[in-house]
């Protein structure tokens, strides 16, 4: 039952009991709700155990009427009664509790909904990816041409010394090239590779197709058919507008007889300007069938010369030697063994050993090693030649972008001429492997250098072969 009272006298009787209760006037009682919830205890002292309880709906607390009546009748007015919580402080606390409970419920609900939303989002993304992969077009798969391009990209990514890649994002270039560059056939793939390497702006990093690789290999063998010059890229200070520089001219060759010397600039080959011509394209144009002619435009100092040269077979025997006597009287004059090394091909180190043994048979007292106009060649041959003259010591430090990667030295096991005094002749045509040899002999105090500053290349060119299966032979990255 419910009782609503507002400053009135209220009374009620309990049908299950013989007792009546009179409730005195309750001041400022807005609402009093009583509800019979169950029979708990007897309100009499007899065996009748029926009782009633009620719930205060305002505060949500449940009370039993057992033992309450005497207490109520002993208090005429119960403004501090705990049974009917009608004080304003209680109402404030009750509202505060409800606010806290609502905030907790809201926080719990927000976390719950956020978790559900996150799970649904992840599930949706995975579902979309699965459907996309399952229904992807087979044409999106990497082709054989794409794989060849990626192989070239990986070689540069792994071995190139400048890890800023000339100030560009190397990974982004790969993704852009695979999307935008046509690679439908081998020639288009080669073009894409050359375009990629051009972004490095490095004249020493080149891609060689199979035919150019064959030309490179022929230059390190016994002979070739051409005009007998070694060429390279000039420094920007020497040639701001481009072109190719003559590093050396082979003694006795067509170019040497025509007066071409180290430091001359090749402006044109036949009708083609060398301003934007690659090094290996130029080498291919200079070589040709024996007896054929080639026109060169040469700038030597301030003079420009137009030459017509006939190609011939040029011997690539890299070593010449002779016995030299110093001007002195008598049979006891010092004898000097002179050795000229023009390049480092596959015969270089063995030819040096042969020359040393021949000159020693003439009882030489010292050696002169002439590296002028030696443009380099095979790096391993340069190392083997250094070992001939050194009993021990470091030959060269090989460094990459992270610092020293390798140290090549010698323990003297291959030494042949370590006791005789040695002088080394160099000039601006001394480059690459010949610079490594000259530097090793100087730094280990084995020889004294004479001449002028060398070419100053400072790079070690490594050849990386790719897995080209469609061509006869491999292409490579230099």
Tab-separated table of C-alpha atoms in Angstrom:
chain	number	residue	atom	x	y	z
A	1	UNK	CA	0.000	0.000	0.000
A	2	UNK	CA	1.162	3.572	-0.439
A	3	UNK	CA	0.710	6.462	1.936
A	4	UNK	CA	0.994	10.016	0.759
A	5	UNK	CA	1.154	12.589	3.483
A	6	UNK	CA	1.964	16.241	3.718
A	7	UNK	CA	1.720	17.602	7.246
A	8	UNK	CA	-1.294	15.456	8.070
A	9	UNK	CA	-2.153	12.757	10.529
A	10	UNK	CA	-2.157	9.353	8.937
A	11	UNK	CA	-3.101	6.006	10.316
A	12	UNK	CA	-3.379	2.566	8.909
A	13	UNK	CA	-4.088	-0.866	10.145
A	14	UNK	CA	-2.487	-4.102	9.214
A	15	UNK	CA	-4.996	-6.729	8.315
A	16	UNK	CA	-2.745	-9.529	9.431
A	17	UNK	CA	-2.196	-8.068	12.852
A	18	UNK	CA	-4.299	-6.927	15.783
A	19	UNK	CA	-2.154	-3.854	16.284
A	20	UNK	CA	-2.906	-0.413	14.938
A	21	UNK	CA	-0.253	2.243	14.443
A	22	UNK	CA	-0.726	5.928	14.632
A	23	UNK	CA	1.802	8.022	12.819
A	24	UNK	CA	2.103	11.504	14.203
A	25	UNK	CA	2.278	14.565	12.016
A	26	UNK	CA	5.436	14.557	9.953
A	27	UNK	CA	6.726	18.038	9.202
A	28	UNK	CA	7.927	18.789	5.625
A	29	UNK	CA	7.312	15.197	4.528
A	30	UNK	CA	6.864	15.483	0.815
A	31	UNK	CA	6.202	11.917	0.000
A	32	UNK	CA	6.224	8.724	1.984
A	33	UNK	CA	5.858	5.491	0.133
A	34	UNK	CA	5.298	2.190	1.847
A	35	UNK	CA	4.983	-1.078	0.136
A	36	UNK	CA	4.327	-4.434	1.676
A	37	UNK	CA	7.001	-6.680	0.312
A	38	UNK	CA	6.793	-9.838	2.380
A	39	UNK	CA	5.843	-11.371	5.731
A	40	UNK	CA	9.033	-11.544	7.697
A	41	UNK	CA	8.461	-11.383	11.443
A	42	UNK	CA	5.537	-11.328	13.801
A	43	UNK	CA	4.508	-8.037	15.299
A	44	UNK	CA	2.922	-9.853	18.254
A	45	UNK	CA	4.407	-11.969	20.918
A	46	UNK	CA	2.322	-14.913	19.922
A	47	UNK	CA	2.967	-17.623	17.382
A	48	UNK	CA	1.643	-15.570	14.519
A	49	UNK	CA	4.814	-14.933	12.538
A	50	UNK	CA	3.320	-12.870	9.812
A	51	UNK	CA	4.906	-9.521	9.349
A	52	UNK	CA	5.348	-6.862	6.811
A	53	UNK	CA	8.215	-4.872	5.409
A	54	UNK	CA	8.361	-1.807	3.256
A	55	UNK	CA	10.664	-0.040	0.911
A	56	UNK	CA	11.448	3.635	0.885
A	57	UNK	CA	11.158	4.393	-2.800
A	58	UNK	CA	12.971	7.673	-2.521
A	59	UNK	CA	16.236	6.172	-1.341
A	60	UNK	CA	15.850	2.595	-2.537
A	61	UNK	CA	16.413	1.042	0.914
A	62	UNK	CA	14.333	-1.802	2.285
A	63	UNK	CA	13.238	-1.915	5.915
A	64	UNK	CA	11.436	-4.348	8.168
A	65	UNK	CA	8.734	-3.217	10.604
A	66	UNK	CA	9.817	-5.645	13.308
A	67	UNK	CA	10.766	-3.793	16.452
A	68	UNK	CA	10.100	-0.434	14.873
A	69	UNK	CA	6.712	0.397	16.377
A	70	UNK	CA	7.857	0.768	20.000
A	71	UNK	CA	10.733	2.926	18.797
A	72	UNK	CA	8.442	5.130	16.758
A	73	UNK	CA	5.981	5.541	19.613
A	74	UNK	CA	8.832	6.523	21.907
A	75	UNK	CA	9.783	9.412	19.629
A	76	UNK	CA	7.156	12.016	19.216
A	77	UNK	CA	8.844	13.649	16.273
A	78	UNK	CA	11.724	11.954	14.582
A	79	UNK	CA	13.433	14.583	12.461
A	80	UNK	CA	16.672	12.507	12.570
A	81	UNK	CA	15.054	9.147	12.047
A	82	UNK	CA	17.001	6.777	9.831
A	83	UNK	CA	13.782	5.049	8.872
A	84	UNK	CA	12.335	7.933	6.882
A	85	UNK	CA	15.316	9.740	5.294
A	86	UNK	CA	13.775	13.044	4.519
A	87	UNK	CA	16.586	15.460	5.379
A	88	UNK	CA	18.010	17.718	2.665
A	89	UNK	CA	21.559	16.472	3.271
A	90	UNK	CA	20.427	12.983	2.463
A	91	UNK	CA	18.772	14.178	-0.746
A	92	UNK	CA	21.992	15.936	-1.773
A	93	UNK	CA	24.013	12.787	-1.088
A	94	UNK	CA	21.507	10.709	-2.961
A	95	UNK	CA	21.684	12.979	-5.998
A	96	UNK	CA	25.480	12.904	-5.848
A	97	UNK	CA	25.481	9.109	-5.742
A	98	UNK	CA	23.105	8.970	-8.678
A	99	UNK	CA	25.343	11.386	-10.646
A	100	UNK	CA	28.425	9.274	-9.927
A	101	UNK	CA	26.557	6.115	-10.892
A	102	UNK	CA	25.347	7.729	-14.122
A	103	UNK	CA	28.921	8.886	-14.921
A	104	UNK	CA	30.271	5.394	-14.301
A	105	UNK	CA	27.520	3.914	-16.434
A	106	UNK	CA	28.274	6.424	-19.198
A	107	UNK	CA	32.030	5.715	-19.027
A	108	UNK	CA	31.435	1.983	-19.122
A	109	UNK	CA	29.044	2.351	-22.028
A	110	UNK	CA	31.484	4.549	-23.950
A	111	UNK	CA	34.323	2.061	-23.490
A	112	UNK	CA	32.055	-0.768	-24.503
A	113	UNK	CA	30.855	0.975	-27.661
A	114	UNK	CA	34.410	2.050	-28.541
A	115	UNK	CA	35.646	-1.529	-28.208
A	116	UNK	CA	32.804	-2.824	-30.347
A	117	UNK	CA	33.457	-0.128	-32.961
A	118	UNK	CA	37.191	-0.928	-33.065
A	119	UNK	CA	36.561	-4.651	-33.474
A	120	UNK	CA	34.083	-3.980	-36.265
A	121	UNK	CA	36.525	-1.629	-37.982
A	122	UNK	CA	39.408	-4.128	-37.877
A	123	UNK	CA	37.147	-6.909	-39.070
A	124	UNK	CA	35.926	-4.746	-41.928
A	125	UNK	CA	39.440	-3.820	-43.038
A	126	UNK	CA	40.567	-7.444	-42.964
A	127	UNK	CA	37.515	-8.459	-44.928
A	128	UNK	CA	38.111	-5.796	-47.566
A	129	UNK	CA	41.785	-6.813	-47.876
A	130	UNK	CA	40.851	-10.457	-48.217
A	131	UNK	CA	38.305	-9.706	-50.897
A	132	UNK	CA	40.788	-7.420	-52.683
A	133	UNK	CA	43.516	-10.078	-52.691
A	134	UNK	CA	41.126	-12.775	-53.751
A	135	UNK	CA	39.742	-10.746	-56.627
A	136	UNK	CA	42.971	-8.972	-57.677
A	137	UNK	CA	43.770	-8.844	-61.354
A	138	UNK	CA	46.610	-11.217	-62.312
A	139	UNK	CA	48.087	-8.416	-64.459
A	140	UNK	CA	49.141	-6.625	-61.272
A	141	UNK	CA	51.718	-9.353	-60.546
A	142	UNK	CA	55.376	-8.531	-61.132
A	143	UNK	CA	56.549	-9.466	-64.597
A	144	UNK	CA	59.977	-10.740	-65.574
A	145	UNK	CA	60.863	-7.232	-66.741
A	146	UNK	CA	59.793	-5.783	-63.371
A	147	UNK	CA	61.997	-8.317	-61.594
A	148	UNK	CA	64.998	-7.333	-63.717
A	149	UNK	CA	64.403	-3.679	-62.817
A	150	UNK	CA	64.098	-4.566	-59.122
A	151	UNK	CA	67.354	-6.504	-59.286
A	152	UNK	CA	69.122	-3.386	-60.545
A	153	UNK	CA	67.434	-1.316	-57.847
A	154	UNK	CA	68.577	-3.705	-55.104
A	155	UNK	CA	72.198	-3.630	-56.303
A	156	UNK	CA	72.278	0.157	-55.932
A	157	UNK	CA	70.414	0.043	-52.618
A	158	UNK	CA	72.925	-2.411	-51.188
A	159	UNK	CA	76.242	-1.240	-52.649
A	160	UNK	CA	75.998	2.469	-53.458
A	161	UNK	CA	78.197	4.580	-51.194
A	162	UNK	CA	75.882	7.595	-50.948
A	163	UNK	CA	72.943	6.391	-48.878
A	164	UNK	CA	71.061	9.634	-49.539
A	165	UNK	CA	71.003	8.537	-53.202
A	166	UNK	CA	71.654	12.065	-54.404
A	167	UNK	CA	69.028	13.490	-52.058
A	168	UNK	CA	66.051	11.354	-53.039
A	169	UNK	CA	63.905	8.649	-51.497
A	170	UNK	CA	65.221	5.488	-53.107
A	171	UNK	CA	62.210	3.409	-51.980
A	172	UNK	CA	59.731	5.947	-53.318
A	173	UNK	CA	61.540	6.014	-56.659
A	174	UNK	CA	61.166	2.246	-56.898
A	175	UNK	CA	57.415	2.384	-56.284
A	176	UNK	CA	56.900	5.285	-58.687
A	177	UNK	CA	58.952	3.611	-61.414
A	178	UNK	CA	57.037	0.336	-61.157
A	179	UNK	CA	53.779	2.254	-61.570
A	180	UNK	CA	54.773	4.765	-64.223
A	181	UNK	CA	57.705	3.440	-66.272
A	182	UNK	CA	56.794	1.171	-69.213
A	183	UNK	CA	58.493	-2.219	-68.948
A	184	UNK	CA	56.760	-4.272	-71.586
A	185	UNK	CA	59.940	-5.542	-73.229
A	186	UNK	CA	63.666	-5.782	-72.565
A	187	UNK	CA	64.611	-2.505	-74.244
A	188	UNK	CA	62.027	-0.560	-72.217
A	189	UNK	CA	63.371	-2.185	-69.046
A	190	UNK	CA	66.942	-1.205	-69.951
A	191	UNK	CA	65.733	2.350	-70.554
A	192	UNK	CA	64.035	2.403	-67.139
A	193	UNK	CA	67.250	1.178	-65.475
A	194	UNK	CA	69.372	3.797	-67.227
A	195	UNK	CA	66.876	6.485	-66.247
A	196	UNK	CA	67.036	5.318	-62.616
A	197	UNK	CA	70.839	5.456	-62.542
A	198	UNK	CA	70.828	8.898	-64.164
A	199	UNK	CA	69.068	10.295	-61.080
A	200	UNK	CA	72.258	9.567	-59.077
A	201	UNK	CA	74.216	12.010	-61.255
A	202	UNK	CA	77.278	9.785	-60.886
A	203	UNK	CA	79.408	9.218	-64.016
A	204	UNK	CA	81.001	6.105	-62.507
A	205	UNK	CA	77.752	4.231	-61.892
A	206	UNK	CA	76.608	2.714	-65.149
A	207	UNK	CA	74.471	-0.057	-66.538
A	208	UNK	CA	76.061	-2.182	-69.246
A	209	UNK	CA	73.979	-4.172	-71.684
A	210	UNK	CA	75.455	-7.503	-72.823
A	211	UNK	CA	77.240	-6.074	-75.874
A	212	UNK	CA	78.840	-3.271	-73.835
A	213	UNK	CA	79.904	-5.758	-71.208
A	214	UNK	CA	81.647	-7.772	-73.889
A	215	UNK	CA	83.442	-4.598	-74.967
A	216	UNK	CA	84.547	-3.962	-71.383
A	217	UNK	CA	85.903	-7.471	-71.074
A	218	UNK	CA	87.803	-7.205	-74.349
A	219	UNK	CA	89.601	-4.140	-72.997
A	220	UNK	CA	91.114	-6.192	-70.181
A	221	UNK	CA	92.359	-8.961	-72.451
A	222	UNK	CA	95.339	-9.209	-74.764
A	223	UNK	CA	94.355	-6.885	-77.608
A	224	UNK	CA	91.532	-4.877	-79.159
A	225	UNK	CA	90.821	-3.109	-82.409
A	226	UNK	CA	90.547	0.649	-82.074
A	227	UNK	CA	92.611	3.848	-81.907
A	228	UNK	CA	94.510	3.036	-78.686
A	229	UNK	CA	93.297	5.572	-76.130
A	230	UNK	CA	91.853	5.325	-72.654
A	231	UNK	CA	89.063	7.775	-71.925
A	232	UNK	CA	87.221	9.006	-68.847
A	233	UNK	CA	85.036	11.786	-67.529
A	234	UNK	CA	86.719	15.160	-66.966
A	235	UNK	CA	86.355	17.139	-63.783
A	236	UNK	CA	83.848	19.984	-63.866
A	237	UNK	CA	86.669	22.472	-63.366
A	238	UNK	CA	88.489	21.170	-66.428
A	239	UNK	CA	85.448	20.791	-68.659
A	240	UNK	CA	82.271	22.487	-67.391
A	241	UNK	CA	80.381	21.910	-70.637
A	242	UNK	CA	80.901	18.120	-70.760
A	243	UNK	CA	82.872	15.906	-73.110
A	244	UNK	CA	85.332	13.088	-72.535
A	245	UNK	CA	88.955	13.340	-71.458
A	246	UNK	CA	91.864	11.306	-72.786
A	247	UNK	CA	93.500	9.605	-69.829
A	248	UNK	CA	96.271	8.012	-71.815
A	249	UNK	CA	97.269	7.085	-75.350
A	250	UNK	CA	98.903	3.715	-75.968
A	251	UNK	CA	102.474	4.157	-77.188
A	252	UNK	CA	102.699	3.371	-80.876
A	253	UNK	CA	98.926	3.352	-81.395
A	254	UNK	CA	96.985	5.429	-83.999
A	255	UNK	CA	96.018	8.177	-81.534
A	256	UNK	CA	99.536	8.380	-80.076
A	257	UNK	CA	101.071	8.802	-83.546
A	258	UNK	CA	98.522	11.551	-84.335
A	259	UNK	CA	99.660	13.567	-81.317
A	260	UNK	CA	96.800	12.828	-78.918
A	261	UNK	CA	98.035	13.070	-75.346
A	262	UNK	CA	96.789	12.808	-71.782
A	263	UNK	CA	94.414	15.624	-70.824
A	264	UNK	CA	93.051	16.283	-74.316
A	265	UNK	CA	89.263	16.619	-74.561
A	266	UNK	CA	87.277	14.636	-77.128
A	267	UNK	CA	84.482	16.898	-78.341
A	268	UNK	CA	83.028	14.602	-80.994
A	269	UNK	CA	83.263	11.114	-82.479
A	270	UNK	CA	82.276	11.091	-86.146
A	271	UNK	CA	79.141	13.234	-86.230
A	272	UNK	CA	78.146	12.633	-82.599
A	273	UNK	CA	78.866	15.171	-79.851
A	274	UNK	CA	80.315	13.737	-76.651
A	275	UNK	CA	78.634	16.332	-74.431
A	276	UNK	CA	75.910	13.874	-73.399
A	277	UNK	CA	77.589	10.678	-74.589
A	278	UNK	CA	78.178	7.926	-72.076
A	279	UNK	CA	81.621	6.505	-71.477
A	280	UNK	CA	80.852	3.041	-72.811
A	281	UNK	CA	78.892	4.367	-75.769
A	282	UNK	CA	81.970	6.388	-76.695
A	283	UNK	CA	84.269	3.382	-76.277
A	284	UNK	CA	81.998	1.360	-78.539
A	285	UNK	CA	82.180	4.065	-81.224
A	286	UNK	CA	85.972	4.243	-81.024
A	287	UNK	CA	86.327	0.504	-81.588
A	288	UNK	CA	85.430	-1.184	-84.845
A	289	UNK	CA	86.691	-3.404	-87.632
A	290	UNK	CA	90.387	-3.277	-88.403
A	291	UNK	CA	91.117	-0.828	-91.254
A	292	UNK	CA	87.961	1.264	-90.748
A	293	UNK	CA	88.267	4.961	-89.987
A	294	UNK	CA	86.851	7.199	-87.292
A	295	UNK	CA	86.798	11.003	-87.119
A	296	UNK	CA	87.672	12.708	-83.830
A	297	UNK	CA	87.301	16.337	-82.793
A	298	UNK	CA	89.958	17.015	-80.165
A	299	UNK	CA	90.600	20.090	-78.069
A	300	UNK	CA	94.186	20.280	-76.861
A	301	UNK	CA	94.646	23.364	-74.716
A	302	UNK	CA	93.111	26.206	-76.688
A	303	UNK	CA	93.468	24.450	-80.052
A	304	UNK	CA	90.748	22.340	-81.667
A	305	UNK	CA	91.907	19.592	-84.027
A	306	UNK	CA	89.965	17.393	-86.438
A	307	UNK	CA	91.602	14.002	-86.854
A	308	UNK	CA	90.817	11.006	-89.008
A	309	UNK	CA	92.253	7.829	-87.517
A	310	UNK	CA	92.394	4.319	-88.881
A	311	UNK	CA	91.505	1.564	-86.480
A	312	UNK	CA	94.047	-1.169	-85.998
A	313	UNK	CA	94.783	-4.000	-83.657
A	314	UNK	CA	96.364	-2.507	-80.571
A	315	UNK	CA	98.469	-4.794	-78.431
A	316	UNK	CA	97.489	-4.640	-74.823
A	317	UNK	CA	100.704	-6.094	-73.487
A	318	UNK	CA	100.812	-3.758	-70.495
A	319	UNK	CA	104.551	-3.999	-69.661
A	320	UNK	CA	107.690	-2.845	-71.404
A	321	UNK	CA	111.117	-2.782	-69.752
A	322	UNK	CA	114.748	-1.940	-70.442
A	323	UNK	CA	118.080	-1.551	-68.691
A	324	UNK	CA	119.293	1.985	-68.052
A	325	UNK	CA	122.831	2.978	-67.071
A	326	UNK	CA	123.609	6.122	-65.171
A	327	UNK	CA	126.276	8.393	-66.611
A	328	UNK	CA	129.418	7.301	-64.758
A	329	UNK	CA	132.791	5.975	-65.697
A	330	UNK	CA	133.933	2.441	-65.363
A	331	UNK	CA	132.199	-0.856	-65.130
A	332	UNK	CA	130.884	-0.113	-61.641
A	333	UNK	CA	128.274	2.450	-62.766
A	334	UNK	CA	124.796	1.845	-61.237
A	335	UNK	CA	122.293	-0.020	-63.335
A	336	UNK	CA	118.625	0.844	-63.168
A	337	UNK	CA	115.811	-1.373	-64.359
A	338	UNK	CA	113.015	0.667	-66.029
A	339	UNK	CA	109.520	-0.865	-66.149
A	340	UNK	CA	106.614	0.807	-67.933
A	341	UNK	CA	103.143	-0.389	-66.877
A	342	UNK	CA	100.375	0.983	-69.133
A	343	UNK	CA	97.300	-0.769	-67.764
A	344	UNK	CA	96.096	-3.490	-65.447
A	345	UNK	CA	94.708	-6.227	-67.607
A	346	UNK	CA	94.671	-9.917	-66.821
A	347	UNK	CA	98.383	-10.236	-67.691
A	348	UNK	CA	99.703	-7.259	-65.689
A	349	UNK	CA	101.095	-8.860	-62.539
A	350	UNK	CA	102.662	-11.821	-64.327
A	351	UNK	CA	104.280	-9.483	-66.880
A	352	UNK	CA	105.755	-7.371	-64.062
A	353	UNK	CA	107.312	-10.469	-62.477
A	354	UNK	CA	108.803	-11.478	-65.794
A	355	UNK	CA	110.297	-8.014	-66.314
A	356	UNK	CA	111.832	-7.986	-62.811
A	357	UNK	CA	113.486	-11.356	-63.340
A	358	UNK	CA	114.844	-10.295	-66.725
A	359	UNK	CA	116.339	-7.072	-65.350
A	360	UNK	CA	117.817	-8.851	-62.348
A	361	UNK	CA	119.688	-11.078	-64.701
A	362	UNK	CA	121.384	-7.837	-65.845
A	363	UNK	CA	122.436	-7.133	-62.243
A	364	UNK	CA	120.341	-4.016	-61.763
A	365	UNK	CA	120.850	-1.960	-58.610
A	366	UNK	CA	117.435	-0.200	-58.547
A	367	UNK	CA	114.047	-0.015	-60.274
A	368	UNK	CA	111.919	2.712	-61.782
A	369	UNK	CA	108.222	1.895	-62.149
A	370	UNK	CA	106.532	4.197	-64.661
A	371	UNK	CA	102.785	4.580	-64.044
A	372	UNK	CA	102.304	7.708	-66.132
A	373	UNK	CA	99.150	7.631	-68.264
A	374	UNK	CA	98.132	4.342	-66.693
A	375	UNK	CA	94.340	4.656	-66.530
A	376	UNK	CA	93.843	1.587	-64.346
A	377	UNK	CA	92.025	-1.587	-65.194
A	378	UNK	CA	91.407	-4.712	-63.174
A	379	UNK	CA	91.481	-3.952	-59.452
A	380	UNK	CA	92.718	-7.454	-58.405
A	381	UNK	CA	95.696	-7.097	-60.735
A	382	UNK	CA	96.608	-3.823	-59.044
A	383	UNK	CA	96.576	-5.575	-55.661
A	384	UNK	CA	98.727	-8.450	-56.940
A	385	UNK	CA	101.230	-5.991	-58.418
A	386	UNK	CA	101.519	-4.207	-55.062
A	387	UNK	CA	102.252	-7.504	-53.325
A	388	UNK	CA	105.269	-7.999	-55.612
A	389	UNK	CA	106.982	-4.924	-54.155
A	390	UNK	CA	105.880	-5.100	-50.484
A	391	UNK	CA	107.033	-7.457	-47.737
A	392	UNK	CA	104.136	-6.464	-45.486
A	393	UNK	CA	101.630	-3.701	-44.899
A	394	UNK	CA	98.186	-2.436	-45.842
A	395	UNK	CA	97.579	-1.929	-49.554
A	396	UNK	CA	94.163	-0.271	-49.491
A	397	UNK	CA	91.217	0.397	-47.213
A	398	UNK	CA	87.831	-0.167	-48.832
A	399	UNK	CA	85.146	2.056	-47.318
A	400	UNK	CA	81.430	2.339	-47.825
A	401	UNK	CA	78.811	4.681	-46.347
A	402	UNK	CA	79.211	3.053	-42.914
A	403	UNK	CA	82.995	3.381	-42.830
A	404	UNK	CA	85.796	0.874	-43.453
A	405	UNK	CA	84.359	-2.284	-44.943
A	406	UNK	CA	87.495	-4.206	-45.830
A	407	UNK	CA	91.270	-4.009	-45.505
A	408	UNK	CA	93.505	-5.539	-48.161
A	409	UNK	CA	97.062	-6.131	-47.032
A	410	UNK	CA	99.992	-8.431	-47.656
A	411	UNK	CA	102.143	-10.644	-45.467
A	412	UNK	CA	105.068	-10.813	-47.903
A	413	UNK	CA	104.366	-14.315	-49.196
A	414	UNK	CA	104.127	-13.035	-52.796
A	415	UNK	CA	106.957	-10.511	-52.540
A	416	UNK	CA	109.598	-10.575	-55.265
A	417	UNK	CA	111.436	-7.238	-55.245
A	418	UNK	CA	111.583	-5.797	-51.735
A	419	UNK	CA	115.257	-4.894	-51.350
A	420	UNK	CA	116.184	-2.721	-54.357
A	421	UNK	CA	115.481	1.019	-54.218
A	422	UNK	CA	112.310	1.937	-56.098
A	423	UNK	CA	111.090	5.165	-57.698
A	424	UNK	CA	107.556	5.575	-59.109
A	425	UNK	CA	106.643	8.055	-61.866
A	426	UNK	CA	103.087	9.471	-61.959
A	427	UNK	CA	101.165	12.205	-63.778
A	428	UNK	CA	97.590	13.388	-64.255
A	429	UNK	CA	96.903	10.331	-66.399
A	430	UNK	CA	97.653	8.001	-63.475
A	431	UNK	CA	94.217	6.833	-62.358
A	432	UNK	CA	92.210	4.180	-60.556
A	433	UNK	CA	94.188	0.979	-59.870
A	434	UNK	CA	97.522	2.670	-60.678
A	435	UNK	CA	96.738	5.318	-58.023
A	436	UNK	CA	96.106	2.534	-55.495
A	437	UNK	CA	99.457	0.949	-56.351
A	438	UNK	CA	101.365	4.233	-56.157
A	439	UNK	CA	99.709	5.174	-52.875
A	440	UNK	CA	100.430	1.795	-51.279
A	441	UNK	CA	104.118	1.952	-52.222
A	442	UNK	CA	104.419	5.491	-50.872
A	443	UNK	CA	102.502	4.967	-47.606
A	444	UNK	CA	104.501	1.837	-46.767
A	445	UNK	CA	107.725	3.753	-47.448
A	446	UNK	CA	108.695	1.333	-50.158
A	447	UNK	CA	109.057	3.897	-52.950
A	448	UNK	CA	109.507	7.592	-53.671
A	449	UNK	CA	107.008	9.234	-56.026
A	450	UNK	CA	108.018	11.689	-58.746
A	451	UNK	CA	105.873	13.634	-61.157
A	452	UNK	CA	102.606	15.580	-60.793
A	453	UNK	CA	99.237	15.140	-59.063
A	454	UNK	CA	97.385	12.084	-60.287
A	455	UNK	CA	93.879	11.894	-61.758
A	456	UNK	CA	92.248	11.525	-58.334
A	457	UNK	CA	89.471	9.066	-59.028
A	458	UNK	CA	89.175	7.666	-55.506
A	459	UNK	CA	86.487	5.132	-56.427
A	460	UNK	CA	86.550	1.372	-56.604
A	461	UNK	CA	84.241	0.161	-59.341
A	462	UNK	CA	82.580	-3.172	-58.630
A	463	UNK	CA	80.874	-5.199	-61.329
A	464	UNK	CA	77.512	-6.757	-60.407
A	465	UNK	CA	76.064	-9.257	-62.851
A	466	UNK	CA	72.341	-9.738	-63.149
A	467	UNK	CA	70.377	-12.862	-63.957
A	468	UNK	CA	69.543	-11.966	-67.539
A	469	UNK	CA	68.308	-15.173	-69.126
A	470	UNK	CA	66.969	-13.804	-72.406
A	471	UNK	CA	70.256	-12.396	-73.705
A	472	UNK	CA	73.456	-14.123	-74.730
A	473	UNK	CA	75.639	-13.254	-71.765
A	474	UNK	CA	74.897	-11.089	-68.792
A	475	UNK	CA	74.340	-7.416	-68.330
A	476	UNK	CA	76.009	-5.760	-65.390
A	477	UNK	CA	76.058	-2.733	-63.121
A	478	UNK	CA	79.335	-0.877	-62.762
